[in-house]
PDB file of C-alpha atoms in Angstrom:
ATOM      1  CA  MET A   1     -40.747  23.303  51.444  1.00  0.00           C
ATOM      2  CA  PRO A   2     -40.146  20.543  54.028  1.00  0.00           C
ATOM      3  CA  PRO A   3     -43.297  19.441  55.886  1.00  0.00           C
ATOM      4  CA  LEU A   4     -42.533  21.246  59.148  1.00  0.00           C
ATOM      5  CA  THR A   5     -41.356  24.534  57.621  1.00  0.00           C
ATOM      6  CA  ASP A   6     -42.672  27.535  59.604  1.00  0.00           C
ATOM      7  CA  LEU A   7     -44.986  25.259  61.574  1.00  0.00           C
ATOM      8  CA  ALA A   8     -45.245  27.640  64.525  1.00  0.00           C
ATOM      9  CA  GLN A   9     -46.153  30.561  62.261  1.00  0.00           C
ATOM     10  CA  ARG A  10     -48.698  28.530  60.311  1.00  0.00           C
ATOM     11  CA  VAL A  11     -50.340  27.358  63.510  1.00  0.00           C
ATOM     12  CA  ALA A  12     -50.406  30.872  65.000  1.00  0.00           C
ATOM     13  CA  ALA A  13     -52.061  32.284  61.862  1.00  0.00           C
ATOM     14  CA  ASP A  14     -55.143  30.068  62.393  1.00  0.00           C
ATOM     15  CA  PRO A  15     -56.891  30.776  65.729  1.00  0.00           C
ATOM     16  CA  ASP A  16     -58.717  27.445  65.835  1.00  0.00           C
ATOM     17  CA  TRP A  17     -55.551  25.533  64.991  1.00  0.00           C
ATOM     18  CA  ALA A  18     -53.575  27.539  67.554  1.00  0.00           C
ATOM     19  CA  GLU A  19     -56.037  26.797  70.360  1.00  0.00           C
ATOM     20  CA  GLY A  20     -56.106  23.085  69.608  1.00  0.00           C
ATOM     21  CA  TYR A  21     -52.313  23.034  69.395  1.00  0.00           C
ATOM     22  CA  ARG A  22     -51.877  24.705  72.795  1.00  0.00           C
ATOM     23  CA  ASN A  23     -54.285  22.256  74.392  1.00  0.00           C
ATOM     24  CA  ALA A  24     -52.598  19.238  72.790  1.00  0.00           C
ATOM     25  CA  LEU A  25     -48.958  20.208  73.335  1.00  0.00           C
ATOM     26  CA  PRO A  26     -48.527  18.839  76.901  1.00  0.00           C
ATOM     27  CA  GLU A  27     -49.829  15.448  75.793  1.00  0.00           C
ATOM     28  CA  GLY A  28     -47.653  15.687  72.690  1.00  0.00           C
ATOM     29  CA  HIS A  29     -44.570  16.104  74.872  1.00  0.00           C
ATOM     30  CA  ARG A  30     -45.587  13.192  77.089  1.00  0.00           C
ATOM     31  CA  LEU A  31     -45.993  10.970  74.057  1.00  0.00           C
ATOM     32  CA  ALA A  32     -42.760  12.166  72.463  1.00  0.00           C
ATOM     33  CA  ARG A  33     -40.688  11.501  75.569  1.00  0.00           C
ATOM     34  CA  ALA A  34     -41.834   7.882  75.750  1.00  0.00           C
ATOM     35  CA  ILE A  35     -42.477   6.677  72.215  1.00  0.00           C
ATOM     36  CA  PRO A  36     -40.198   3.726  71.377  1.00  0.00           C
ATOM     37  CA  LEU A  37     -38.134   3.297  68.240  1.00  0.00           C
ATOM     38  CA  VAL A  38     -38.997   0.291  66.076  1.00  0.00           C
ATOM     39  CA  HIS A  39     -36.704  -1.623  63.732  1.00  0.00           C
ATOM     40  CA  VAL A  40     -38.184  -4.249  61.392  1.00  0.00           C
ATOM     41  CA  THR A  41     -35.994  -6.943  59.873  1.00  0.00           C
ATOM     42  CA  GLY A  42     -36.253 -10.660  59.234  1.00  0.00           C
ATOM     43  CA  LEU A  43     -35.563 -13.943  57.501  1.00  0.00           C
ATOM     44  CA  ARG A  44     -35.127 -12.441  54.038  1.00  0.00           C
ATOM     45  CA  ASP A  45     -37.047 -15.284  52.399  1.00  0.00           C
ATOM     46  CA  GLY A  46     -36.393 -15.717  48.690  1.00  0.00           C
ATOM     47  CA  VAL A  47     -33.164 -13.742  48.696  1.00  0.00           C
ATOM     48  CA  ALA A  48     -29.867 -15.404  47.827  1.00  0.00           C
ATOM     49  CA  PRO A  49     -27.828 -15.869  51.026  1.00  0.00           C
ATOM     50  CA  ASP A  50     -24.801 -14.105  49.559  1.00  0.00           C
ATOM     51  CA  LEU A  51     -26.832 -10.945  48.957  1.00  0.00           C
ATOM     52  CA  CYS A  52     -28.079 -10.191  52.448  1.00  0.00           C
ATOM     53  CA  VAL A  53     -27.767 -11.123  56.099  1.00  0.00           C
ATOM     54  CA  ALA A  54     -30.846 -12.407  57.874  1.00  0.00           C
ATOM     55  CA  PHE A  55     -31.629 -11.252  61.389  1.00  0.00           C
ATOM     56  CA  GLU A  56     -30.900 -14.668  62.871  1.00  0.00           C
ATOM     57  CA  ARG A  57     -27.274 -14.266  61.772  1.00  0.00           C
ATOM     58  CA  LEU A  58     -27.085 -11.047  63.778  1.00  0.00           C
ATOM     59  CA  LEU A  59     -28.257 -13.055  66.780  1.00  0.00           C
ATOM     60  CA  LEU A  60     -25.701 -15.793  66.254  1.00  0.00           C
ATOM     61  CA  ASP A  61     -22.672 -13.768  65.157  1.00  0.00           C
ATOM     62  CA  GLU A  62     -20.707 -10.959  66.753  1.00  0.00           C
ATOM     63  CA  PRO A  63     -21.260  -8.086  67.449  1.00  0.00           C
ATOM     64  CA  HIS A  64     -25.004  -8.881  67.889  1.00  0.00           C
ATOM     65  CA  GLU A  65     -26.229  -5.492  66.772  1.00  0.00           C
ATOM     66  CA  ILE A  66     -28.570  -3.844  64.294  1.00  0.00           C
ATOM     67  CA  SER A  67     -26.149  -2.847  61.587  1.00  0.00           C
ATOM     68  CA  THR A  68     -25.777   0.438  59.831  1.00  0.00           C
ATOM     69  CA  SER A  69     -25.900   0.442  56.054  1.00  0.00           C
ATOM     70  CA  ASP A  70     -22.099   0.066  56.109  1.00  0.00           C
ATOM     71  CA  HIS A  71     -22.947  -3.640  56.334  1.00  0.00           C
ATOM     72  CA  MET A  72     -23.185  -4.415  52.629  1.00  0.00           C
ATOM     73  CA  LYS A  73     -25.285  -7.551  53.143  1.00  0.00           C
ATOM     74  CA  TYR A  74     -27.686  -6.232  55.769  1.00  0.00           C
ATOM     75  CA  CYS A  75     -28.849  -3.073  53.981  1.00  0.00           C
ATOM     76  CA  SER A  76     -29.576  -2.629  50.291  1.00  0.00           C
ATOM     77  CA  ASP A  77     -27.866  -0.588  47.624  1.00  0.00           C
ATOM     78  CA  ALA A  78     -31.118   1.400  47.335  1.00  0.00           C
ATOM     79  CA  THR A  79     -30.710   2.455  50.976  1.00  0.00           C
ATOM     80  CA  ARG A  80     -27.124   3.544  50.405  1.00  0.00           C
ATOM     81  CA  ASN A  81     -28.117   5.394  47.243  1.00  0.00           C
ATOM     82  CA  ALA A  82     -30.757   7.382  49.155  1.00  0.00           C
ATOM     83  CA  GLU A  83     -28.201   8.155  51.869  1.00  0.00           C
ATOM     84  CA  ASP A  84     -25.670   9.361  49.325  1.00  0.00           C
ATOM     85  CA  LEU A  85     -28.203  11.571  47.540  1.00  0.00           C
ATOM     86  CA  ILE A  86     -29.430  13.212  50.747  1.00  0.00           C
ATOM     87  CA  GLY A  87     -26.034  13.187  52.456  1.00  0.00           C
ATOM     88  CA  LEU A  88     -27.092  11.177  55.481  1.00  0.00           C
ATOM     89  CA  GLY A  89     -24.081   9.004  56.040  1.00  0.00           C
ATOM     90  CA  ARG A  90     -24.381   5.297  56.748  1.00  0.00           C
ATOM     91  CA  SER A  91     -27.141   4.672  59.276  1.00  0.00           C
ATOM     92  CA  ALA A  92     -29.196   2.191  61.291  1.00  0.00           C
ATOM     93  CA  TYR A  93     -32.923   2.811  60.756  1.00  0.00           C
ATOM     94  CA  PHE A  94     -35.951   3.019  63.036  1.00  0.00           C
ATOM     95  CA  PHE A  95     -39.507   4.355  62.867  1.00  0.00           C
ATOM     96  CA  ALA A  96     -40.942   6.278  65.797  1.00  0.00           C
ATOM     97  CA  GLY A  97     -43.639   3.998  67.207  1.00  0.00           C
ATOM     98  CA  ARG A  98     -44.564   2.350  63.918  1.00  0.00           C
ATOM     99  CA  ALA A  99     -43.692  -0.997  62.318  1.00  0.00           C
ATOM    100  CA  CYS A 100     -43.689  -1.533  58.543  1.00  0.00           C
ATOM    101  CA  PRO A 101     -44.056  -5.172  57.390  1.00  0.00           C
ATOM    102  CA  VAL A 102     -42.378  -4.595  54.008  1.00  0.00           C
ATOM    103  CA  PHE A 103     -39.042  -4.539  55.832  1.00  0.00           C
ATOM    104  CA  GLY A 104     -39.150  -8.051  57.285  1.00  0.00           C
ATOM    105  CA  ASP A 105     -40.536 -10.587  59.704  1.00  0.00           C
ATOM    106  CA  VAL A 106     -39.785  -9.268  63.200  1.00  0.00           C
ATOM    107  CA  ALA A 107     -40.401  -5.899  64.839  1.00  0.00           C
ATOM    108  CA  LEU A 108     -38.056  -4.814  67.639  1.00  0.00           C
ATOM    109  CA  ALA A 109     -39.104  -1.947  69.913  1.00  0.00           C
ATOM    110  CA  TYR A 110     -36.505   0.036  71.870  1.00  0.00           C
ATOM    111  CA  SER A 111     -37.230   2.452  74.695  1.00  0.00           C
ATOM    112  CA  ALA A 112     -36.354   6.127  74.377  1.00  0.00           C
ATOM    113  CA  GLU A 113     -33.166   5.568  76.383  1.00  0.00           C
ATOM    114  CA  CYS A 114     -31.710   3.645  73.444  1.00  0.00           C
ATOM    115  CA  GLU A 115     -30.594   6.938  71.898  1.00  0.00           C
ATOM    116  CA  THR A 116     -28.064   7.555  74.657  1.00  0.00           C
ATOM    117  CA  GLY A 117     -24.543   7.539  73.249  1.00  0.00           C
ATOM    118  CA  HIS A 118     -25.696   7.658  69.635  1.00  0.00           C
ATOM    119  CA  THR A 119     -25.362  10.340  66.991  1.00  0.00           C
ATOM    120  CA  GLY A 120     -27.694  10.653  64.037  1.00  0.00           C
ATOM    121  CA  SER A 121     -30.757  12.455  62.730  1.00  0.00           C
ATOM    122  CA  ALA A 122     -34.464  12.165  62.002  1.00  0.00           C
ATOM    123  CA  THR A 123     -36.932  13.189  59.306  1.00  0.00           C
ATOM    124  CA  PRO A 124     -40.739  13.475  59.408  1.00  0.00           C
ATOM    125  CA  PHE A 125     -40.999  10.844  56.646  1.00  0.00           C
ATOM    126  CA  ASP A 126     -39.272   7.727  55.319  1.00  0.00           C
ATOM    127  CA  THR A 127     -36.210   8.906  53.365  1.00  0.00           C
ATOM    128  CA  GLY A 128     -36.000   5.745  51.281  1.00  0.00           C
ATOM    129  CA  GLY A 129     -39.665   6.111  50.387  1.00  0.00           C
ATOM    130  CA  LEU A 130     -39.018   9.699  49.350  1.00  0.00           C
ATOM    131  CA  ILE A 131     -36.144   8.879  47.003  1.00  0.00           C
ATOM    132  CA  LEU A 132     -37.798   5.751  45.580  1.00  0.00           C
ATOM    133  CA  GLY A 133     -40.991   7.647  44.711  1.00  0.00           C
ATOM    134  CA  TYR A 134     -43.308   6.060  47.276  1.00  0.00           C
ATOM    135  CA  ILE A 135     -44.115   9.486  48.734  1.00  0.00           C
ATOM    136  CA  LEU A 136     -46.077  11.776  46.439  1.00  0.00           C
ATOM    137  CA  GLY A 137     -46.966  15.459  46.581  1.00  0.00           C
ATOM    138  CA  ASN A 138     -45.844  18.746  45.129  1.00  0.00           C
ATOM    139  CA  LEU A 139     -42.259  17.520  45.219  1.00  0.00           C
ATOM    140  CA  PRO A 140     -39.343  18.245  42.888  1.00  0.00           C
ATOM    141  CA  ALA A 141     -39.131  15.933  39.902  1.00  0.00           C
ATOM    142  CA  ASP A 142     -35.379  16.370  39.644  1.00  0.00           C
ATOM    143  CA  SER A 143     -33.444  13.960  41.889  1.00  0.00           C
ATOM    144  CA  VAL A 144     -30.993  16.656  42.965  1.00  0.00           C
ATOM    145  CA  ASP A 145     -33.809  18.963  44.087  1.00  0.00           C
ATOM    146  CA  LEU A 146     -35.642  16.061  45.729  1.00  0.00           C
ATOM    147  CA  ALA A 147     -32.492  15.190  47.659  1.00  0.00           C
ATOM    148  CA  ARG A 148     -32.211  18.830  48.736  1.00  0.00           C
ATOM    149  CA  PHE A 149     -35.791  18.635  50.026  1.00  0.00           C
ATOM    150  CA  GLY A 150     -34.792  15.586  52.071  1.00  0.00           C
ATOM    151  CA  ARG A 151     -31.660  17.317  53.350  1.00  0.00           C
ATOM    152  CA  GLU A 152     -33.597  20.436  54.385  1.00  0.00           C
ATOM    153  CA  SER A 153     -35.995  18.215  56.353  1.00  0.00           C
ATOM    154  CA  LEU A 154     -33.280  16.804  58.641  1.00  0.00           C
ATOM    155  CA  ILE A 155     -33.735  17.140  62.412  1.00  0.00           C
ATOM    156  CA  ARG A 156     -30.898  16.571  64.874  1.00  0.00           C
ATOM    157  CA  LEU A 157     -31.134  13.380  66.906  1.00  0.00           C
ATOM    158  CA  ASP A 158     -30.886  15.296  70.184  1.00  0.00           C
ATOM    159  CA  ILE A 159     -33.942  17.463  69.462  1.00  0.00           C
ATOM    160  CA  TRP A 160     -36.175  15.266  67.328  1.00  0.00           C
ATOM    161  CA  ARG A 161     -38.469  14.339  70.245  1.00  0.00           C
ATOM    162  CA  ASP A 162     -39.246  18.006  70.939  1.00  0.00           C
ATOM    163  CA  THR A 163     -40.031  18.487  67.234  1.00  0.00           C
ATOM    164  CA  PHE A 164     -42.146  15.327  67.266  1.00  0.00           C
ATOM    165  CA  ALA A 165     -44.167  16.669  70.223  1.00  0.00           C
ATOM    166  CA  GLU A 166     -44.980  19.837  68.270  1.00  0.00           C
ATOM    167  CA  TYR A 167     -45.821  17.797  65.186  1.00  0.00           C
ATOM    168  CA  ILE A 168     -48.206  15.518  67.090  1.00  0.00           C
ATOM    169  CA  ALA A 169     -49.902  18.490  68.760  1.00  0.00           C
ATOM    170  CA  ALA A 170     -50.326  20.265  65.428  1.00  0.00           C
ATOM    171  CA  TYR A 171     -51.450  17.377  63.212  1.00  0.00           C
ATOM    172  CA  PHE A 172     -53.012  14.712  65.444  1.00  0.00           C
ATOM    173  CA  PRO A 173     -55.577  16.160  67.884  1.00  0.00           C
ATOM    174  CA  ASP A 174     -56.447  12.516  68.571  1.00  0.00           C
ATOM    175  CA  ARG A 175     -52.992  11.113  69.254  1.00  0.00           C
ATOM    176  CA  VAL A 176     -54.040   7.607  68.203  1.00  0.00           C
ATOM    177  CA  GLY A 177     -54.456   9.061  64.714  1.00  0.00           C
ATOM    178  CA  TYR A 178     -50.693   8.803  64.269  1.00  0.00           C
ATOM    179  CA  TRP A 179     -51.289   5.047  64.031  1.00  0.00           C
ATOM    180  CA  THR A 180     -54.829   4.884  62.654  1.00  0.00           C
ATOM    181  CA  GLY A 181     -55.184   7.840  60.298  1.00  0.00           C
ATOM    182  CA  ARG A 182     -53.258  10.647  58.702  1.00  0.00           C
ATOM    183  CA  PRO A 183     -52.442  14.265  59.645  1.00  0.00           C
ATOM    184  CA  VAL A 184     -55.629  16.320  59.892  1.00  0.00           C
ATOM    185  CA  ARG A 185     -54.129  19.294  58.073  1.00  0.00           C
ATOM    186  CA  SER A 186     -52.023  19.668  54.981  1.00  0.00           C
ATOM    187  CA  ASP A 187     -48.319  20.468  54.810  1.00  0.00           C
ATOM    188  CA  PRO A 188     -46.714  22.970  52.384  1.00  0.00           C
ATOM    189  CA  GLU A 189     -46.172  20.353  49.656  1.00  0.00           C
ATOM    190  CA  GLU A 190     -49.469  18.524  50.301  1.00  0.00           C
ATOM    191  CA  ILE A 191     -47.803  15.229  51.138  1.00  0.00           C
ATOM    192  CA  TYR A 192     -50.059  14.470  54.094  1.00  0.00           C
ATOM    193  CA  GLN A 193     -53.344  14.724  52.224  1.00  0.00           C
ATOM    194  CA  ARG A 194     -52.162  13.152  48.972  1.00  0.00           C
ATOM    195  CA  PRO A 195     -54.329  10.095  48.105  1.00  0.00           C
ATOM    196  CA  GLY A 196     -52.252   6.986  47.850  1.00  0.00           C
ATOM    197  CA  ASN A 197     -49.556   8.018  50.287  1.00  0.00           C
ATOM    198  CA  SER A 198     -49.117   5.524  53.111  1.00  0.00           C
ATOM    199  CA  TYR A 199     -48.073   6.318  56.667  1.00  0.00           C
ATOM    200  CA  ARG A 200     -44.442   6.232  55.522  1.00  0.00           C
ATOM    201  CA  ALA A 201     -45.132   9.777  54.296  1.00  0.00           C
ATOM    202  CA  TRP A 202     -45.786  11.104  57.816  1.00  0.00           C
ATOM    203  CA  THR A 203     -44.023   8.656  60.153  1.00  0.00           C
ATOM    204  CA  PHE A 204     -40.835   9.947  61.757  1.00  0.00           C
ATOM    205  CA  GLU A 205     -37.750   8.044  60.647  1.00  0.00           C
ATOM    206  CA  VAL A 206     -34.918   8.060  63.186  1.00  0.00           C
ATOM    207  CA  ARG A 207     -31.362   7.112  62.245  1.00  0.00           C
ATOM    208  CA  PHE A 208     -28.299   6.199  64.283  1.00  0.00           C
ATOM    209  CA  SER A 209     -24.858   6.688  62.794  1.00  0.00           C
ATOM    210  CA  GLU A 210     -23.685   3.671  64.782  1.00  0.00           C
ATOM    211  CA  GLY A 211     -24.907   0.111  65.051  1.00  0.00           C
ATOM    212  CA  HIS A 212     -27.186  -0.642  67.987  1.00  0.00           C
ATOM    213  CA  SER A 213     -27.031  -3.687  70.259  1.00  0.00           C
ATOM    214  CA  ILE A 214     -29.968  -6.027  69.705  1.00  0.00           C
ATOM    215  CA  TYR A 215     -30.448  -6.252  73.477  1.00  0.00           C
ATOM    216  CA  ARG A 216     -29.754  -2.712  74.691  1.00  0.00           C
ATOM    217  CA  HIS A 217     -33.007  -1.108  75.865  1.00  0.00           C
ATOM    218  CA  LEU A 218     -35.119  -3.715  74.043  1.00  0.00           C
ATOM    219  CA  SER A 219     -38.624  -3.232  75.427  1.00  0.00           C
ATOM    220  CA  GLY A 220     -40.634  -5.633  73.266  1.00  0.00           C
ATOM    221  CA  TRP A 221     -40.597  -7.673  70.061  1.00  0.00           C
ATOM    222  CA  CYS A 222     -43.101  -9.477  67.851  1.00  0.00           C
ATOM    223  CA  ALA A 223     -42.691 -11.697  64.787  1.00  0.00           C
ATOM    224  CA  ARG A 224     -44.420 -13.736  62.123  1.00  0.00           C
ATOM    225  CA  GLU A 225     -45.081 -17.404  62.900  1.00  0.00           C
ATOM    226  CA  ALA A 226     -42.474 -18.534  60.334  1.00  0.00           C
ATOM    227  CA  PHE A 227     -39.865 -16.413  62.056  1.00  0.00           C
ATOM    228  CA  MET A 228     -40.654 -17.927  65.448  1.00  0.00           C
ATOM    229  CA  THR A 229     -40.453 -21.418  63.950  1.00  0.00           C
ATOM    230  CA  GLU A 230     -37.026 -20.678  62.499  1.00  0.00           C
ATOM    231  CA  LEU A 231     -35.685 -19.208  65.735  1.00  0.00           C
ATOM    232  CA  ARG A 232     -36.871 -22.235  67.703  1.00  0.00           C
ATOM    233  CA  ARG A 233     -35.220 -24.542  65.149  1.00  0.00           C
ATOM    234  CA  LEU A 234     -31.984 -22.613  65.566  1.00  0.00           C
ATOM    235  CA  LEU A 235     -32.333 -22.834  69.342  1.00  0.00           C
ATOM    236  CA  ASP A 236     -32.547 -26.639  69.096  1.00  0.00           C
ATOM    237  CA  LEU A 237     -29.314 -26.661  67.053  1.00  0.00           C
ATOM    238  CA  THR A 238     -27.386 -24.176  69.168  1.00  0.00           C
ATOM    239  CA  PRO A 239     -25.753 -24.847  72.551  1.00  0.00           C
ATOM    240  CA  LEU A 240     -27.693 -22.943  75.187  1.00  0.00           C
ATOM    241  CA  THR A 241     -24.625 -21.878  77.119  1.00  0.00           C
ATOM    242  CA  GLY A 242     -20.955 -21.423  76.425  1.00  0.00           C
ATOM    243  CA  PRO A 243     -18.136 -23.114  78.346  1.00  0.00           C
ATOM    244  CA  ASP A 244     -18.270 -20.303  80.907  1.00  0.00           C
ATOM    245  CA  GLY A 245     -21.961 -20.929  81.567  1.00  0.00           C
ATOM    246  CA  VAL A 246     -23.098 -17.700  79.916  1.00  0.00           C
ATOM    247  CA  PRO A 247     -26.379 -18.050  77.953  1.00  0.00           C
ATOM    248  CA  SER A 248     -25.992 -18.005  74.179  1.00  0.00           C
ATOM    249  CA  PRO A 249     -27.061 -14.813  72.384  1.00  0.00           C
ATOM    250  CA  LEU A 250     -29.979 -16.702  70.821  1.00  0.00           C
ATOM    251  CA  GLU A 251     -31.175 -18.015  74.190  1.00  0.00           C
ATOM    252  CA  ARG A 252     -30.747 -14.583  75.718  1.00  0.00           C
ATOM    253  CA  PHE A 253     -32.945 -13.072  73.015  1.00  0.00           C
ATOM    254  CA  LEU A 254     -35.681 -15.705  73.068  1.00  0.00           C
ATOM    255  CA  LEU A 255     -35.860 -15.836  76.846  1.00  0.00           C
ATOM    256  CA  SER A 256     -35.571 -12.106  77.432  1.00  0.00           C
ATOM    257  CA  GLY A 257     -39.194 -11.868  78.549  1.00  0.00           C
ATOM    258  CA  ARG A 258     -39.812  -9.147  75.969  1.00  0.00           C
ATOM    259  CA  LEU A 259     -41.725 -11.288  73.467  1.00  0.00           C
ATOM    260  CA  ILE A 260     -45.213  -9.856  72.949  1.00  0.00           C
ATOM    261  CA  THR A 261     -46.840 -12.891  71.265  1.00  0.00           C
ATOM    262  CA  PRO A 262     -45.001 -16.206  71.901  1.00  0.00           C
ATOM    263  CA  ALA A 263     -46.656 -18.008  68.976  1.00  0.00           C
ATOM    264  CA  GLY A 264     -46.033 -15.218  66.501  1.00  0.00           C
ATOM    265  CA  ASP A 265     -48.673 -13.235  64.645  1.00  0.00           C
ATOM    266  CA  PRO A 266     -49.457 -12.883  60.910  1.00  0.00           C
ATOM    267  CA  ASP A 267     -50.089  -9.188  61.591  1.00  0.00           C
ATOM    268  CA  PHE A 268     -47.021  -8.830  63.774  1.00  0.00           C
ATOM    269  CA  CYS A 269     -46.573  -5.146  62.921  1.00  0.00           C
ATOM    270  CA  GLY A 270     -50.160  -4.335  63.823  1.00  0.00           C
ATOM    271  CA  ARG A 271     -49.750  -6.262  67.050  1.00  0.00           C
ATOM    272  CA  MET A 272     -46.578  -4.355  67.844  1.00  0.00           C
ATOM    273  CA  GLU A 273     -48.303  -1.023  67.270  1.00  0.00           C
ATOM    274  CA  GLN A 274     -51.232  -2.019  69.486  1.00  0.00           C
ATOM    275  CA  TRP A 275     -48.759  -2.928  72.223  1.00  0.00           C
ATOM    276  CA  ILE A 276     -46.969   0.417  71.816  1.00  0.00           C
ATOM    277  CA  GLN A 277     -50.225   2.348  72.099  1.00  0.00           C
ATOM    278  CA  ALA A 278     -51.128   0.400  75.224  1.00  0.00           C
ATOM    279  CA  THR A 279     -47.733   1.026  76.831  1.00  0.00           C
ATOM    280  CA  LEU A 280     -48.164   4.733  76.068  1.00  0.00           C
ATOM    281  CA  GLY A 281     -51.562   4.748  77.753  1.00  0.00           C
ATOM    282  CA  LEU A 282     -53.515   5.522  74.576  1.00  0.00           C
TER     283      LEU A 282
END
């Protein structure tokens, strides 16, 4: 069964759990309303330029947006395969409040308002990690059944924050545990307590069916030092303004005032998550 199956009934059946849940739910809703969405991407070091598009190209080229997986050179075939198995449709990907360094060199955080005008869905885990076998538990071995598990876990984009509030209240009595630990109770398929599973097994993945402007509702960003060096090199090579006096997209991004650490940070994802917790008052 999907992780959140019959959550209300499972909570109600345990008096101690139910009391803690009731006490934590208001704070869960506060957190859920404000938690930003994070997209990690980057320079794509070591990858042939004809096989992918680095983030700096999205800054320099129209339409200056985080692409959906329709963009054959921005997202991988593995991503599209997972989408096809689960039936997601082509999507742009974000984690709720968390940044995963395996996806690149820069973490971009967008405020909750970024969802306005978008369609899409969410899941209480990383769908690519599920299909690729990075998430373990009492899960179906057959790919068709595993895809069905992923499909049955889908949450509509317009209600995912309410579901996230309930999830936080039920599984993280200390809200910071969403970033520093793991759920305190098990789920039906024992994903949460499975040794070896990383936070990708219990982090909410949020997907837009449309591309998202790099700038729209950007609240903060953080990058590796090498990424900052490359962006500054590009800035030196790129005219700062067009003939109409409008700042270039690259200048607009670098000078947006949203940069968390100007020099970059080797642990840029950890720094981003610390900043998110601070902005949430945790």
